[in-house]
Coordinates of C-alpha atoms in Angstrom, one line a residue:
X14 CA -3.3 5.4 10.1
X15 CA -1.1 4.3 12.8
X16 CA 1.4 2.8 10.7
X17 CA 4.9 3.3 11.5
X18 CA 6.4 3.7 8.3
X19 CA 5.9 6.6 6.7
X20 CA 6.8 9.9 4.6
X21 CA 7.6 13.1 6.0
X22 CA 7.1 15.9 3.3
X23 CA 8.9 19.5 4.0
X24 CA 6.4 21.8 2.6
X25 CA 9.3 24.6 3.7
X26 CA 12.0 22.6 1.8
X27 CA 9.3 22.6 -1.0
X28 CA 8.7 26.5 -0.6
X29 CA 12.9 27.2 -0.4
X30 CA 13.3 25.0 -3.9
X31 CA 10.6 26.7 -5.8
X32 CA 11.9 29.9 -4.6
X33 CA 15.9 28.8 -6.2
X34 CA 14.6 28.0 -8.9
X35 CA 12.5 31.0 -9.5
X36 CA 15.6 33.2 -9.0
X37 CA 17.5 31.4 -12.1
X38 CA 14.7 32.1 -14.2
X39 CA 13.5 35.4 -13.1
X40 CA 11.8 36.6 -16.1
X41 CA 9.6 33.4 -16.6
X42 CA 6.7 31.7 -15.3
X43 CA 7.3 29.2 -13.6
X44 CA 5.1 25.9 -13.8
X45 CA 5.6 23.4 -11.0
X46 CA 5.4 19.7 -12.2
X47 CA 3.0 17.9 -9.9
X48 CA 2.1 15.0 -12.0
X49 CA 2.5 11.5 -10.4
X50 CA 1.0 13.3 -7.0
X51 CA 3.9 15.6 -6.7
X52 CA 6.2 12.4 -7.5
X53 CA 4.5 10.9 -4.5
X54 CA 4.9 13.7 -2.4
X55 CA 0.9 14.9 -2.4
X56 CA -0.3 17.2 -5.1
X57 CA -2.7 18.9 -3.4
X58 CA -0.4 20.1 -0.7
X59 CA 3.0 20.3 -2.8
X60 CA 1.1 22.3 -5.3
X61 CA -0.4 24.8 -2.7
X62 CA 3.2 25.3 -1.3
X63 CA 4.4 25.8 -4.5
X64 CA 2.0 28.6 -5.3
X65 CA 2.6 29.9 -1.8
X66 CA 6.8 30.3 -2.9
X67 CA 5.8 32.3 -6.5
X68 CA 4.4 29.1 -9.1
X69 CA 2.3 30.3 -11.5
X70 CA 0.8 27.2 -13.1
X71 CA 1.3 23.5 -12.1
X72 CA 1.2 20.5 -14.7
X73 CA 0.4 17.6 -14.4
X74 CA -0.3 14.2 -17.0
X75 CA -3.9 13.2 -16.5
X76 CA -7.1 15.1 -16.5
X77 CA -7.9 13.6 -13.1
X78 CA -5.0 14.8 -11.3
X79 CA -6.1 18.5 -12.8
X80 CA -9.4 17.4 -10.9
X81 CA -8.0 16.3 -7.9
X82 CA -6.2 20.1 -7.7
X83 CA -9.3 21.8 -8.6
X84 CA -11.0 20.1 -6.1
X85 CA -9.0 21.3 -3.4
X86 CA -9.9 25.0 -4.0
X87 CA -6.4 25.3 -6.2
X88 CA -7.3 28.1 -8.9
X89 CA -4.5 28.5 -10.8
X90 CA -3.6 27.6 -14.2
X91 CA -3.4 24.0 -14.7
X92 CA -1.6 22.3 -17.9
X93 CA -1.9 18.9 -18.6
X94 CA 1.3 17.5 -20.2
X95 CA -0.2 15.1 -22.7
X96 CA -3.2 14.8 -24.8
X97 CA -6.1 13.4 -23.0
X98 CA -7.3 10.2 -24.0
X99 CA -10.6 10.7 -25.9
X100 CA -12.7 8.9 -23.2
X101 CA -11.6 11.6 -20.8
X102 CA -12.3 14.9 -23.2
X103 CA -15.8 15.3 -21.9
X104 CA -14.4 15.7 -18.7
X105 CA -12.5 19.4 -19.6
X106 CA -16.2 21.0 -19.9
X107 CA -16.2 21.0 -16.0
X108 CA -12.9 21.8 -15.5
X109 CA -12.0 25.8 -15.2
X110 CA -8.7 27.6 -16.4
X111 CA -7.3 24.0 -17.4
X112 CA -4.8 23.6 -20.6
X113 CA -4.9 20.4 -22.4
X114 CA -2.0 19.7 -24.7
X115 CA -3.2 18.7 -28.4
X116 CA -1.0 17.4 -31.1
X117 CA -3.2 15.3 -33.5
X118 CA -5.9 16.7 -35.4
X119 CA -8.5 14.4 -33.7
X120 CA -7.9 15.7 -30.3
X121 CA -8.7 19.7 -31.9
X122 CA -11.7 18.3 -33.2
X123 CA -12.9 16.5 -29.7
X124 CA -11.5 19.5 -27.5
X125 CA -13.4 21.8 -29.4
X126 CA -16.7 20.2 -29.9
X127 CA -16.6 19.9 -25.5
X128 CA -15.0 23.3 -24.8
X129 CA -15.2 25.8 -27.7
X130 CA -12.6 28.7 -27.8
X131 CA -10.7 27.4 -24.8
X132 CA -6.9 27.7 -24.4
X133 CA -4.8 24.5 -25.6
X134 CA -0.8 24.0 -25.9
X135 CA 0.5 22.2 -28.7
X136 CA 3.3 19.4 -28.1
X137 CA 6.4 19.6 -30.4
X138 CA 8.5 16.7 -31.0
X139 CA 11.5 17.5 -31.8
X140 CA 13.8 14.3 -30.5
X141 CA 12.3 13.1 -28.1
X142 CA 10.0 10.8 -29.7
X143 CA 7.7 10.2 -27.1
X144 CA 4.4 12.0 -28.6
X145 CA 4.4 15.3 -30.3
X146 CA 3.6 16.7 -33.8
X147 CA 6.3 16.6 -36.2
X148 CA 8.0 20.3 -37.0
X149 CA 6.8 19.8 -40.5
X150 CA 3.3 19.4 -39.6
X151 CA 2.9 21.4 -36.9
X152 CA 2.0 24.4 -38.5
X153 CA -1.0 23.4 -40.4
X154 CA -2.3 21.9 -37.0
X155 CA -1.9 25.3 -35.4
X156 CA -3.9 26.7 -38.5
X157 CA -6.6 23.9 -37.6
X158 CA -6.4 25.0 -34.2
X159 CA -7.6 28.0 -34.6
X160 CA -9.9 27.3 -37.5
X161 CA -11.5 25.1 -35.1
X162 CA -12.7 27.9 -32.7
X163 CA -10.0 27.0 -30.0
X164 CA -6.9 29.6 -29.0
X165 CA -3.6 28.8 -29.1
X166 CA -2.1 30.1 -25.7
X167 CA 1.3 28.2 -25.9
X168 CA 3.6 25.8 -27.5
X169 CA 6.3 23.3 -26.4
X170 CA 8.9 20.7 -26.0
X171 CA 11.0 18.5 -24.1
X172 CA 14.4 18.0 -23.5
X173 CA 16.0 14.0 -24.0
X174 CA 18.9 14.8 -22.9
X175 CA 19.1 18.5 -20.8
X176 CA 20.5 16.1 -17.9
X177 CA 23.8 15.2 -19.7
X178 CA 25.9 18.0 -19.4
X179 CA 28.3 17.0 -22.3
X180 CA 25.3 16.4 -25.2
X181 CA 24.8 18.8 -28.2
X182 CA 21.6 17.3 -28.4
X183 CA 19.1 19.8 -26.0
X184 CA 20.9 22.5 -28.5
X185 CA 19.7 20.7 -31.5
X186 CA 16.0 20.5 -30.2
X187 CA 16.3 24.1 -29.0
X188 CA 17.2 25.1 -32.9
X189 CA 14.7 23.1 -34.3
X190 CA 12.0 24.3 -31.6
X191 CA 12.6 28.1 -32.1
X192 CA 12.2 27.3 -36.1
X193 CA 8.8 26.1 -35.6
X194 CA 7.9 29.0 -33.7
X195 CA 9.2 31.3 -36.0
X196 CA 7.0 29.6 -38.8
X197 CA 4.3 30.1 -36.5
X198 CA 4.6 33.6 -36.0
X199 CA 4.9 34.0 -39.5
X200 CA 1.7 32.5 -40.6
X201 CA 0.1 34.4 -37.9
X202 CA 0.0 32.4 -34.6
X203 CA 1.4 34.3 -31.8
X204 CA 1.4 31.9 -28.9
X205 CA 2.1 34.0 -25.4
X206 CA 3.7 31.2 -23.9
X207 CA 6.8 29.3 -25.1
X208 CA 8.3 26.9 -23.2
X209 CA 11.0 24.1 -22.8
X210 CA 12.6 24.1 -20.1
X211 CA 12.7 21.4 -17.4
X212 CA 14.7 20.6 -14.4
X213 CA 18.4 20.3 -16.6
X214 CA 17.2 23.1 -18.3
X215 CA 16.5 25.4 -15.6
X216 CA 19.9 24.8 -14.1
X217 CA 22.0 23.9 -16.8
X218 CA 20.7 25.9 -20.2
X219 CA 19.3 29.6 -19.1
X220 CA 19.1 30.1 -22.8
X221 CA 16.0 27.6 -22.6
X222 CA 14.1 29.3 -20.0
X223 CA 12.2 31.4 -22.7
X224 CA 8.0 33.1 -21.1
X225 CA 7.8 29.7 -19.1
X226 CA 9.7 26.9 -16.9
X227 CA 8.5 23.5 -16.0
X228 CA 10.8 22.3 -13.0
X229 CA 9.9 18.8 -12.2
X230 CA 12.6 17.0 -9.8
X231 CA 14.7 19.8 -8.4
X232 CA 11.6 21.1 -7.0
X233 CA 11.9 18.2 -4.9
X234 CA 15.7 18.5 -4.1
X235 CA 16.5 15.6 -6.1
X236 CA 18.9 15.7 -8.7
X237 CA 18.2 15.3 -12.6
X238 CA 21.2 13.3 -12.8
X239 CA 24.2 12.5 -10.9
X240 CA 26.1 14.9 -12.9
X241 CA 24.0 17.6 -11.9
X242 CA 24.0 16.5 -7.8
X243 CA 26.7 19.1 -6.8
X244 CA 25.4 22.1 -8.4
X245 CA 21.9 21.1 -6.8
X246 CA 23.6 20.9 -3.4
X247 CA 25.5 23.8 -4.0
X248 CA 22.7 26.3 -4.7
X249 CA 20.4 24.7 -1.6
X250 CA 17.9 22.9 -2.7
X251 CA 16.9 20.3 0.0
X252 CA 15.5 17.0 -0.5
X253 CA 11.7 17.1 0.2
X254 CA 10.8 13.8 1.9
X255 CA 12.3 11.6 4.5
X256 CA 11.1 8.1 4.2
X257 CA 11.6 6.4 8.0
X258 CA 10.1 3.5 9.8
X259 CA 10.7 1.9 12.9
X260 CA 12.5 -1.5 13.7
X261 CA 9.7 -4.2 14.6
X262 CA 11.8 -7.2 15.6
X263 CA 15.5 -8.1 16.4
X264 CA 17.4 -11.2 16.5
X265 CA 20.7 -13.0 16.1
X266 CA 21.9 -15.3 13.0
X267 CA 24.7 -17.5 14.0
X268 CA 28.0 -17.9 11.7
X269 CA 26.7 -19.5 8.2
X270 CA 23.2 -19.0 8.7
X271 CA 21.2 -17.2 5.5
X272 CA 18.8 -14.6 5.8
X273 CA 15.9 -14.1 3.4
X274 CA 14.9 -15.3 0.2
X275 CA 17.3 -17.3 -1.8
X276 CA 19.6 -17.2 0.9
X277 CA 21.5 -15.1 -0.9
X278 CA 23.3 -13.1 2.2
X279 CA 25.4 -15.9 4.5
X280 CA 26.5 -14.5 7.6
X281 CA 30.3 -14.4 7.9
X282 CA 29.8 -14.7 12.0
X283 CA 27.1 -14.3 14.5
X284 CA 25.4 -11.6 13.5
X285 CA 22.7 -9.5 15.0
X286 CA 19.7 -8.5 12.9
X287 CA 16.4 -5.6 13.1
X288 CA 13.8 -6.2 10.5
X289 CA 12.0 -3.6 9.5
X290 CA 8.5 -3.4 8.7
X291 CA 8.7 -2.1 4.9
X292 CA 9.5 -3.6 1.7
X293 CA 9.3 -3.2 -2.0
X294 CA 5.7 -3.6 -1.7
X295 CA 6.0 0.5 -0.2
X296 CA 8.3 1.2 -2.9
X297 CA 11.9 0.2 -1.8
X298 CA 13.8 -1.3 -4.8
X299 CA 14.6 -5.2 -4.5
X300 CA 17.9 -4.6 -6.0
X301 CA 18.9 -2.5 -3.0
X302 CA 19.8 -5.1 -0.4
X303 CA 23.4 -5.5 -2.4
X304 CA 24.5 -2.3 -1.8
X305 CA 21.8 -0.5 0.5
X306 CA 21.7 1.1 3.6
X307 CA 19.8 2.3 6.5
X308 CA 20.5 5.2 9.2
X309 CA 19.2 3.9 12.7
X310 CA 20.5 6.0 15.7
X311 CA 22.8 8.1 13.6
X312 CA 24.7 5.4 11.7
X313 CA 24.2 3.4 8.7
X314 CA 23.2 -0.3 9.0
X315 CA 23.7 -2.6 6.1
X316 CA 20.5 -4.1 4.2
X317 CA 21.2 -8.3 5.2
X318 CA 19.5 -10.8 2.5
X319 CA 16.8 -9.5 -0.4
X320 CA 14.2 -6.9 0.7
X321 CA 10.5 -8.8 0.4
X322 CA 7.6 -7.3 -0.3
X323 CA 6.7 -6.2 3.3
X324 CA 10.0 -6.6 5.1
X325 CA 13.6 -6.2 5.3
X326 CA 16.9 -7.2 7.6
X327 CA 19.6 -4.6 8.6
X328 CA 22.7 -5.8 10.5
X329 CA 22.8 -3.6 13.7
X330 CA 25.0 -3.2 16.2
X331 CA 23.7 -4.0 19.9
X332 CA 22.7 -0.4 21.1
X333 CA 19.5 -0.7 18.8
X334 CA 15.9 -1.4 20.2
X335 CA 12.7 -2.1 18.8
X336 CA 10.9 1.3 18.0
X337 CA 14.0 2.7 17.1
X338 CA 13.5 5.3 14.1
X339 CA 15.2 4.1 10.5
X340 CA 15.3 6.2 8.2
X341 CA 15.7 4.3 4.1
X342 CA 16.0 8.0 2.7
X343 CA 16.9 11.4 4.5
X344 CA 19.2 12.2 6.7
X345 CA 19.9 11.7 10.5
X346 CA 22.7 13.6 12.5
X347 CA 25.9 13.4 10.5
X348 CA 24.4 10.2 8.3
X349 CA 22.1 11.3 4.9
X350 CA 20.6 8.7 2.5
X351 CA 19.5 10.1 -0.7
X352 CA 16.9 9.3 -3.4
X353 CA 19.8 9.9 -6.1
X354 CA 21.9 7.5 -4.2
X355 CA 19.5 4.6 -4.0
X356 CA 18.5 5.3 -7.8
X357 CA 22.1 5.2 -8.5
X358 CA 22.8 1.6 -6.8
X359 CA 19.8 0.5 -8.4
X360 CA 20.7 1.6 -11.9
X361 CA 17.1 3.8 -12.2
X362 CA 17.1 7.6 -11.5
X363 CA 15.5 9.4 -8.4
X364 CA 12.3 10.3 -10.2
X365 CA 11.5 6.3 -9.9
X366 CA 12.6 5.9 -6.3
X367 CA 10.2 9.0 -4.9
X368 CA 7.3 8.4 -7.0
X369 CA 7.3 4.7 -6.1
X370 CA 6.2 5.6 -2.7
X371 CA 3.7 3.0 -1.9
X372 CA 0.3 4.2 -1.2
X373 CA 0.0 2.2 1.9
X374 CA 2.5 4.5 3.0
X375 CA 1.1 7.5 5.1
X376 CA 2.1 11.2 3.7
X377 CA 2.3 13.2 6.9
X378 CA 3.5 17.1 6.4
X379 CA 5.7 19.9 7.9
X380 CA 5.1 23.3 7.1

């Protein structure tokens, strides 16, 4: 693909984060998150580089993203975040040193009928509310785990709040967590892997880390949340993926002229624009243009009128040709655009901005 926008993916950047975030959780495993294709960074690569820096596992949310790794020649342990659907349970009987994640009695009864005696991890809810079985029940569905012929390797949670550094609440579901796993250990389940602990977690509550970690975001060298940006930058970890194109056009507006749709931008005076050949249709928020930026030869050029699906307008100043590099996120001599920075002007968070990476948009990768 000849395209000239694309994304650059540091497998060494990926490598020197996984390697951080080892080191503040030394006596764990550590589980790299490569669900969403490594938050649109390529799983198959990502993941490999991962392993290569010390992961252990990698997780993912759908059984065919553990295909797609396994396919690749990836051997390692593979969870899978949520419960499969029960269309797709079949497809575990094909799919070697994979974990599902069970919490309703249903799925125990469809895992084991397709895979007898093979490993699962059972979901906790314990705040977040998003799927998991309740503390109260999840006992008795560890008992029926077992009674159904399948082993209980591990058992987990997740966090709702690990990213807000002044909430009780990751405490709370920490509590709550360890009391289920004491029941559980009392009634005879002995799970060998425990685990909790994302991103926030692994750099903001050690006491979380417990026999596994499951950094998502920071493996990426994206911050969890803005309150969490400096300590990311302060340990090293280096954003993953430059997203560039090249400028395609370049014109003048005169004084009072709009530019784009709804002619929302009026130019103030004559005015000289580059448009660039990507848009929201490659995963560049609309909402941007009001506050967003570009770096073209070392200096940031602001976004003129709203970002269309295949296009958008910088102002520039007249050194800039066409072919010229732009770069919507990374950095370029003194100048650096971050995902966190365009989630924050866009009121989402930089998990959104990196995995809406278009698909149209070439992955192209730096070891």
């Amino acid at each position: 693909m000849n395209r000239p926008t694309r994304l650059n993916v540091s497998l060494q950047a990926v490598m020197n984060n996984v390697s951080i975030l080892r080191s503040l959780a030394p006596n764990s495993l550590f589980c790299a998150v490569v669900k969403a294709d490594a938050y649109g960074q390529g799983a198959v690569r990502v993941g490999q580089a991962a392993i290569d820096a010390g992961a252990d596992w990698l997780a993912v949310a759908l059984i065919q993203e553990a295909r797609e790794l396994r396919e690749a020649g990836i051997k390692e342990p593979i969870l899978i975040l949520s419960q499969p659907h029960h269309n797709e349970i079949s497809e575990l009987k094909d799919l070697k040193n994979v974990r599902p994640t069970v919490y309703t009695a249903k799925a125990v009864n469809q895992i084991a009928s397709v895979t007898p005696e093979a490993p699962v991890h059972l979901k906790i809810n314990t705040g977040m509310n998003r799927v998991g079985v309740s503390p109260e029940d999840a006992s008795s569905l560890a008992d029926h785990i077992v009674e159904s012929g399948l082993f209980l390797e591990g058992v987990f949670t997740h966090f709702a709040s690990a990213d807000e550094l002044k909430s009780s609440f990751p405490e709370e579901q920490s509590i709550l967590f360890d009391k289920v796993v004491e029941e559980l250990n009392q009634n005879g389940h002995h799970p060998s892997i425990i685990h909790m602990a994302n991103s926030a977690a692994v750099l903001n509550f050690p006491e979380s880390h417990r026999s596994m970690v499951r950094p998502g975001i920071a493996m990426y060298g994206a911050e969890p949340s803005v309150e969490l940006r400096g300590q990311c930058i302060e340990l090293g970890l280096m954003p993953t993926a430059q997203f560039e194109t090249e400028v395609s056009f370049i014109h003048k507006v005169g004084k009072g002229e709009t530019v784009s749709y709804g002619r929302r931008w009026i130019a103030e005076k004559e005015t000289l624009l580059a448009t660039l050949p990507v848009g929201y249709g490659d995963g560049i928020p609309r909402s941007w243009w009001e506050t967003g930026h570009v770096i073209i030869r070392g200096e940031k050029c602001p976004i003129r009128g709203v970002i269309t699906m295949d296009q958008l307008m910088v102002e520039v100043n007249t050194d800039v040709e066409v072919g010229d590099k732009a770069i919507l996120f990374g950095e370029s001599q003194q100048e650096i655009i971050t995902a966190g920075e365009i989630a924050e002007a866009t009121q989402t968070i930089s998990y959104e901005v990196l995995a809406s990476v278009g698909k149209r948009v070439p992955r192209f990768y730096e070891d």
